[in-house]
Coordinates of C-alpha atoms in Angstrom, one line a residue:
X12 CA -3.1 -22.9 8.6
X13 CA -4.9 -19.8 7.3
X14 CA -2.9 -17.2 5.4
X15 CA -3.2 -13.8 4.0
X16 CA -1.4 -12.2 1.0
X17 CA -0.5 -8.5 1.6
X18 CA 1.0 -5.9 -0.7
X19 CA 3.3 -3.0 0.2
X20 CA 2.7 0.7 -0.3
X21 CA 4.8 3.7 -1.1
X22 CA 8.3 3.8 0.5
X23 CA 9.3 0.3 -0.5
X24 CA 10.5 1.3 -4.0
X25 CA 14.1 0.6 -5.0
X26 CA 15.9 0.7 -8.3
X27 CA 16.1 -2.9 -9.7
X28 CA 13.1 -4.3 -7.9
X29 CA 11.4 -7.1 -9.7
X30 CA 14.2 -7.4 -12.4
X31 CA 15.3 -10.8 -11.2
X32 CA 11.7 -12.0 -11.2
X33 CA 11.3 -10.8 -14.8
X34 CA 14.4 -12.6 -15.8
X35 CA 13.4 -15.9 -14.1
X36 CA 9.7 -16.0 -15.0
X37 CA 8.2 -15.0 -18.3
X38 CA 4.9 -14.5 -16.4
X39 CA 6.5 -11.8 -14.3
X40 CA 8.1 -10.2 -17.3
X41 CA 4.7 -10.1 -18.9
X42 CA 3.3 -8.0 -16.1
X43 CA 6.0 -5.3 -16.6
X44 CA 5.2 -5.3 -20.3
X45 CA 1.5 -5.0 -19.7
X46 CA 2.1 -2.0 -17.4
X47 CA 4.4 -0.4 -19.9
X48 CA 1.8 -0.7 -22.6
X49 CA -1.0 0.5 -20.3
X50 CA 0.9 3.7 -19.5
X51 CA 2.4 4.2 -22.9
X52 CA 5.9 4.4 -21.6
X53 CA 8.8 2.2 -20.4
X54 CA 8.2 2.3 -16.7
X55 CA 10.1 -0.9 -16.5
X56 CA 13.3 0.9 -17.7
X57 CA 12.9 3.4 -14.9
X58 CA 12.3 0.7 -12.3
X59 CA 15.3 -1.3 -13.3
X60 CA 17.8 1.3 -14.5
X61 CA 16.6 4.7 -13.6
X62 CA 17.3 7.2 -10.8
X63 CA 15.9 6.6 -7.3
X64 CA 14.6 10.2 -7.2
X65 CA 12.5 9.7 -10.4
X66 CA 11.2 6.3 -9.2
X67 CA 10.2 7.9 -5.9
X68 CA 7.9 10.5 -7.6
X69 CA 4.4 9.5 -6.6
X70 CA 3.2 9.2 -10.2
X71 CA 5.9 6.6 -10.8
X72 CA 6.2 4.8 -7.5
X73 CA 2.6 3.8 -7.3
X74 CA 2.3 1.9 -10.6
X75 CA 5.9 0.6 -10.2
X76 CA 5.2 -1.0 -6.8
X77 CA 2.0 -2.5 -8.1
X78 CA 3.8 -4.0 -11.1
X79 CA 6.5 -5.5 -8.9
X80 CA 3.9 -7.0 -6.5
X81 CA 1.9 -8.5 -9.4
X82 CA 5.1 -9.8 -11.0
X83 CA 5.9 -11.6 -7.8
X84 CA 2.4 -12.9 -7.6
X85 CA 2.5 -14.2 -11.2
X86 CA 5.7 -16.0 -10.4
X87 CA 4.0 -17.6 -7.5
X88 CA 1.2 -18.7 -9.8
X89 CA 3.7 -20.2 -12.1
X90 CA 4.9 -22.3 -9.2
X91 CA 1.4 -23.5 -8.5
X92 CA 0.2 -21.0 -5.9
X93 CA -3.4 -19.9 -6.2
X94 CA -5.1 -16.7 -5.0
X95 CA -7.4 -19.0 -3.1
X96 CA -4.5 -20.3 -1.1
X97 CA -5.1 -17.1 0.9
X98 CA -8.2 -16.5 3.0
X99 CA -7.8 -12.8 2.6
X100 CA -5.8 -10.2 0.7
X101 CA -4.9 -6.7 1.8
X102 CA -2.6 -3.9 0.8
X103 CA -1.2 -0.7 2.5
X104 CA -2.6 2.3 0.7
X105 CA -1.7 1.9 -3.0
X106 CA -1.0 -1.8 -2.1
X107 CA -4.8 -2.2 -1.9
X108 CA -4.9 -1.8 -5.7
X109 CA -2.2 -4.6 -6.0
X110 CA -4.4 -6.8 -3.7
X111 CA -7.4 -6.2 -5.9
X112 CA -5.5 -7.0 -9.1
X113 CA -4.1 -10.2 -7.6
X114 CA -7.6 -11.2 -6.6
X115 CA -9.0 -10.5 -10.1
X116 CA -11.2 -7.5 -9.1
X117 CA -9.1 -5.2 -11.3
X118 CA -7.2 -5.9 -14.5
X119 CA -3.4 -5.1 -14.3
X120 CA -3.8 -2.5 -17.0
X121 CA -6.6 -0.7 -15.2
X122 CA -4.7 -0.9 -11.9
X123 CA -1.7 0.7 -13.6
X124 CA -3.7 3.5 -15.2
X125 CA -5.7 4.2 -12.0
X126 CA -2.5 4.4 -9.9
X127 CA -0.9 6.8 -12.4
X128 CA -4.0 9.0 -12.1
X129 CA -4.0 8.6 -8.3
X130 CA -0.4 9.5 -8.0
X131 CA -0.7 12.6 -10.2
X132 CA -3.9 13.6 -8.5
X133 CA -2.5 13.2 -5.0
X134 CA 0.7 15.1 -6.0
X135 CA -1.2 18.1 -7.4
X136 CA -4.0 18.3 -4.8
X137 CA -1.8 20.5 -2.5
X138 CA 0.8 23.0 -3.7
X139 CA 4.3 21.9 -3.0
X140 CA 5.6 23.0 0.4
X141 CA 2.1 23.6 1.9
X142 CA 1.6 20.0 3.2
X143 CA 3.7 17.5 5.2
X144 CA 3.6 14.2 7.0
X145 CA 5.3 13.0 10.1
X146 CA 5.9 9.7 11.9
X147 CA 5.1 9.6 15.6
X148 CA 6.9 6.6 17.2
X149 CA 6.1 5.3 20.6
X150 CA 2.6 6.7 20.9
X151 CA -0.6 4.7 20.7
X152 CA -3.2 5.7 18.2
X153 CA -5.5 7.5 20.6
X154 CA -2.6 9.6 21.9
X155 CA -1.4 10.4 18.4
X156 CA -4.9 11.4 17.4
X157 CA -5.1 13.7 20.3
X158 CA -1.7 15.2 19.4
X159 CA -3.0 15.8 15.8
X160 CA -6.2 17.5 17.1
X161 CA -4.2 19.7 19.4
X162 CA -1.7 20.6 16.7
X163 CA -4.4 21.6 14.1
X164 CA -5.2 25.0 15.5
X165 CA -7.6 25.8 12.7
X166 CA -5.5 24.0 10.1
X167 CA -5.6 20.3 9.0
X168 CA -3.7 17.8 11.0
X169 CA -5.0 14.2 11.0
X170 CA -3.9 10.7 11.8
X171 CA -3.2 9.3 8.3
X172 CA -1.7 5.9 8.9
X173 CA -2.3 3.7 11.9
X174 CA 0.6 1.4 11.1
X175 CA 1.2 -0.6 14.3
X176 CA 0.8 -0.1 18.1
X177 CA 3.7 2.3 18.3
X178 CA 3.8 4.0 14.8
X179 CA 1.2 6.5 13.6
X180 CA 1.7 8.9 10.7
X181 CA 0.0 12.3 10.8
X182 CA -0.7 14.4 7.7
X183 CA -1.9 17.9 6.9
X184 CA -0.7 21.5 6.7
X185 CA 3.0 21.8 7.1
X186 CA 2.9 24.2 10.1
X187 CA 0.3 22.0 11.9
X188 CA 2.3 18.8 11.3
X189 CA 5.5 20.6 12.6
X190 CA 3.5 21.5 15.7
X191 CA 2.4 17.9 16.1
X192 CA 6.1 16.8 16.0
X193 CA 6.9 19.1 19.0
X194 CA 3.7 18.1 20.9
X195 CA 4.4 14.4 20.4
X196 CA 7.9 14.8 21.8
X197 CA 6.5 16.6 24.8
X198 CA 4.0 13.7 25.2
X199 CA 6.9 11.2 25.4
X200 CA 7.2 9.9 21.8
X201 CA 10.4 7.9 21.3
X202 CA 10.8 9.7 18.0
X203 CA 8.8 12.2 16.0
X204 CA 10.0 13.3 12.6
X205 CA 8.9 14.8 9.3
X206 CA 8.8 12.3 6.4
X207 CA 10.4 12.9 3.0
X208 CA 7.1 12.9 1.1
X209 CA 5.9 15.1 -1.7
X210 CA 2.3 15.7 -0.4
X211 CA 0.1 15.2 2.7
X212 CA -1.6 11.9 1.8
X213 CA -4.6 10.4 3.6
X214 CA -6.1 13.6 5.0
X215 CA -8.9 16.0 4.1
X216 CA -6.4 18.1 2.0
X217 CA -6.6 15.3 -0.6
X218 CA -10.3 16.0 -1.3
X219 CA -9.5 17.2 -4.9
X220 CA -7.7 13.9 -5.6
X221 CA -10.7 11.9 -4.2
X222 CA -12.9 13.6 -6.7
X223 CA -10.5 12.7 -9.5
X224 CA -10.5 9.1 -8.4
X225 CA -14.3 8.9 -8.1
X226 CA -14.4 9.9 -11.8
X227 CA -11.6 7.5 -12.9
X228 CA -13.0 4.5 -10.9
X229 CA -16.5 5.1 -12.4
X230 CA -15.0 4.3 -15.8
X231 CA -13.5 1.0 -14.7
X232 CA -15.2 -2.4 -14.5
X233 CA -14.7 -3.8 -11.0
X234 CA -15.2 -7.5 -10.6
X235 CA -15.9 -9.4 -7.4
X236 CA -12.5 -10.5 -6.0
X237 CA -11.8 -14.2 -5.7
X238 CA -11.1 -13.8 -2.0
X239 CA -12.2 -11.0 0.4
X240 CA -10.1 -7.8 0.5
X241 CA -9.6 -6.3 3.9
X242 CA -10.1 -2.6 3.1
X243 CA -7.9 0.1 4.5
X244 CA -10.7 2.4 5.5
X245 CA -12.9 -0.3 7.0
X246 CA -10.3 -2.7 8.5
X247 CA -12.7 -5.5 7.6
X248 CA -13.3 -7.6 4.4
X249 CA -15.4 -6.5 1.5
X250 CA -16.3 -8.3 -1.7
X251 CA -19.1 -6.3 -3.4
X252 CA -17.6 -4.5 -6.5
X253 CA -19.6 -1.2 -5.9
X254 CA -18.5 -1.1 -2.3
X255 CA -14.8 -1.6 -3.2
X256 CA -15.0 1.2 -5.7
X257 CA -16.5 3.6 -3.0
X258 CA -13.9 2.6 -0.4
X259 CA -11.0 3.3 -2.9
X260 CA -12.4 6.8 -3.2
X261 CA -12.7 7.2 0.6
X262 CA -9.2 5.8 1.0
X263 CA -7.7 9.0 -0.6
X264 CA -8.7 11.2 2.3
X265 CA -9.2 8.5 4.9
X266 CA -6.9 6.9 7.4
X267 CA -5.0 3.7 6.5
X268 CA -6.2 1.4 9.3
X269 CA -3.4 -1.1 9.0
X270 CA -3.1 -2.0 12.6
X271 CA -6.8 -2.8 12.9
X272 CA -6.8 -4.6 9.5
X273 CA -4.0 -7.0 10.7
X274 CA -5.6 -7.4 14.1
X275 CA -8.9 -8.3 12.4
X276 CA -7.2 -11.0 10.2
X277 CA -5.3 -12.4 13.1
X278 CA -8.5 -12.5 15.1
X279 CA -10.2 -14.4 12.3
X280 CA -7.8 -17.3 11.9
X281 CA -4.9 -15.9 9.9
X282 CA -1.7 -17.4 11.2
X283 CA 0.7 -16.7 8.3
X284 CA 1.1 -13.6 6.1
X285 CA 3.0 -13.4 2.8
X286 CA 4.3 -9.9 1.9
X287 CA 4.3 -10.0 -1.8
X288 CA 6.5 -7.5 -3.7
X289 CA 9.2 -5.0 -2.7
X290 CA 10.6 -4.6 0.8
X291 CA 9.7 -6.0 4.2
X292 CA 8.1 -3.0 6.0
X293 CA 4.7 -4.6 6.3
X294 CA 6.2 -7.7 7.9
X295 CA 7.8 -5.5 10.6
X296 CA 4.5 -3.9 11.3
X297 CA 2.6 -7.2 11.4
X298 CA 5.1 -8.6 13.9
X299 CA 4.5 -5.7 16.2
X300 CA 0.7 -6.0 15.8
X301 CA 0.3 -9.8 16.1
X302 CA 3.4 -11.5 17.3
X303 CA 1.8 -15.0 16.8
X304 CA 1.5 -14.4 13.0
X305 CA 4.3 -15.8 10.9
X306 CA 5.6 -13.5 8.1
X307 CA 7.2 -14.4 4.9
X308 CA 8.6 -12.0 2.2
X309 CA 8.1 -12.9 -1.4
X310 CA 10.0 -10.6 -3.7
X311 CA 12.8 -12.6 -5.3
X312 CA 12.9 -15.8 -7.3
X313 CA 14.4 -17.7 -4.3
X314 CA 11.6 -16.4 -2.1
X315 CA 9.0 -17.4 -4.6
X316 CA 10.2 -21.0 -4.8
X317 CA 10.6 -21.3 -1.0
X318 CA 7.0 -20.0 -0.5
X319 CA 5.6 -22.4 -3.1
X320 CA 7.5 -25.3 -1.5
X321 CA 6.1 -24.4 1.9
X322 CA 2.6 -25.1 0.6
X323 CA 3.5 -28.5 -0.7
X324 CA 5.1 -29.5 2.6

């Protein structure tokens, strides 16, 4: 059986995530301590005892989700699971940084600092209220892309997340995204709705943030990952450190090609995927992309032990 480890993106954050892991595994607790130290603040206190609205701020959610994913992965390692028990790793948007840290390409401290920079840069790239994102459900990617192009009318409206065969997220100027919602409904979308996000991620409006990330990534030492990382913007594996760095810059303005990434892994022997960290959104997407692939969530101590036991069986 060939497996992949995947790591969630924004939207999975909840107050209290990872706390049980930190209490059960010193190795998991050490991740939160390392992230706190790297950021010079008690992000762990916000994650476990703060307000949901504060955690959802992009500058907080991105390093918080990475910390939770890496805490779960360290707990797995404490139970004998190795990164090489996966043929590939991948992550959805910010989850790609979690995947890279798990695979040893990035240190946890560097990943935390980069995600804080990324979150702040993405938040400030577009003035509040000028951008938006919307989920179009029940349309395939080609149709959603055509909807976005029709809605643009001289503004920016692009397919930002190709999540699964019937879920595409568009991003851009607010008025253009609102037009896309109405066009999608007329095209027969099951649902089309604006998302409660603070900025229009993964579209050309994020160009200022891409410049910030190019500068930040140039200062970080990227290693060759222990297993190939299926990159969001390529939907195929990469291992060269300089290539990974460039793709992380491209990822800020580029589409998250999650459907194609999962299909590539399924087509190249992956029969089981572990979603490591908070939530289970990726597992739902994966089941809609490749029904034959088994999914397992790993975000609690019980799930960690069950996953580790499954390898021994």
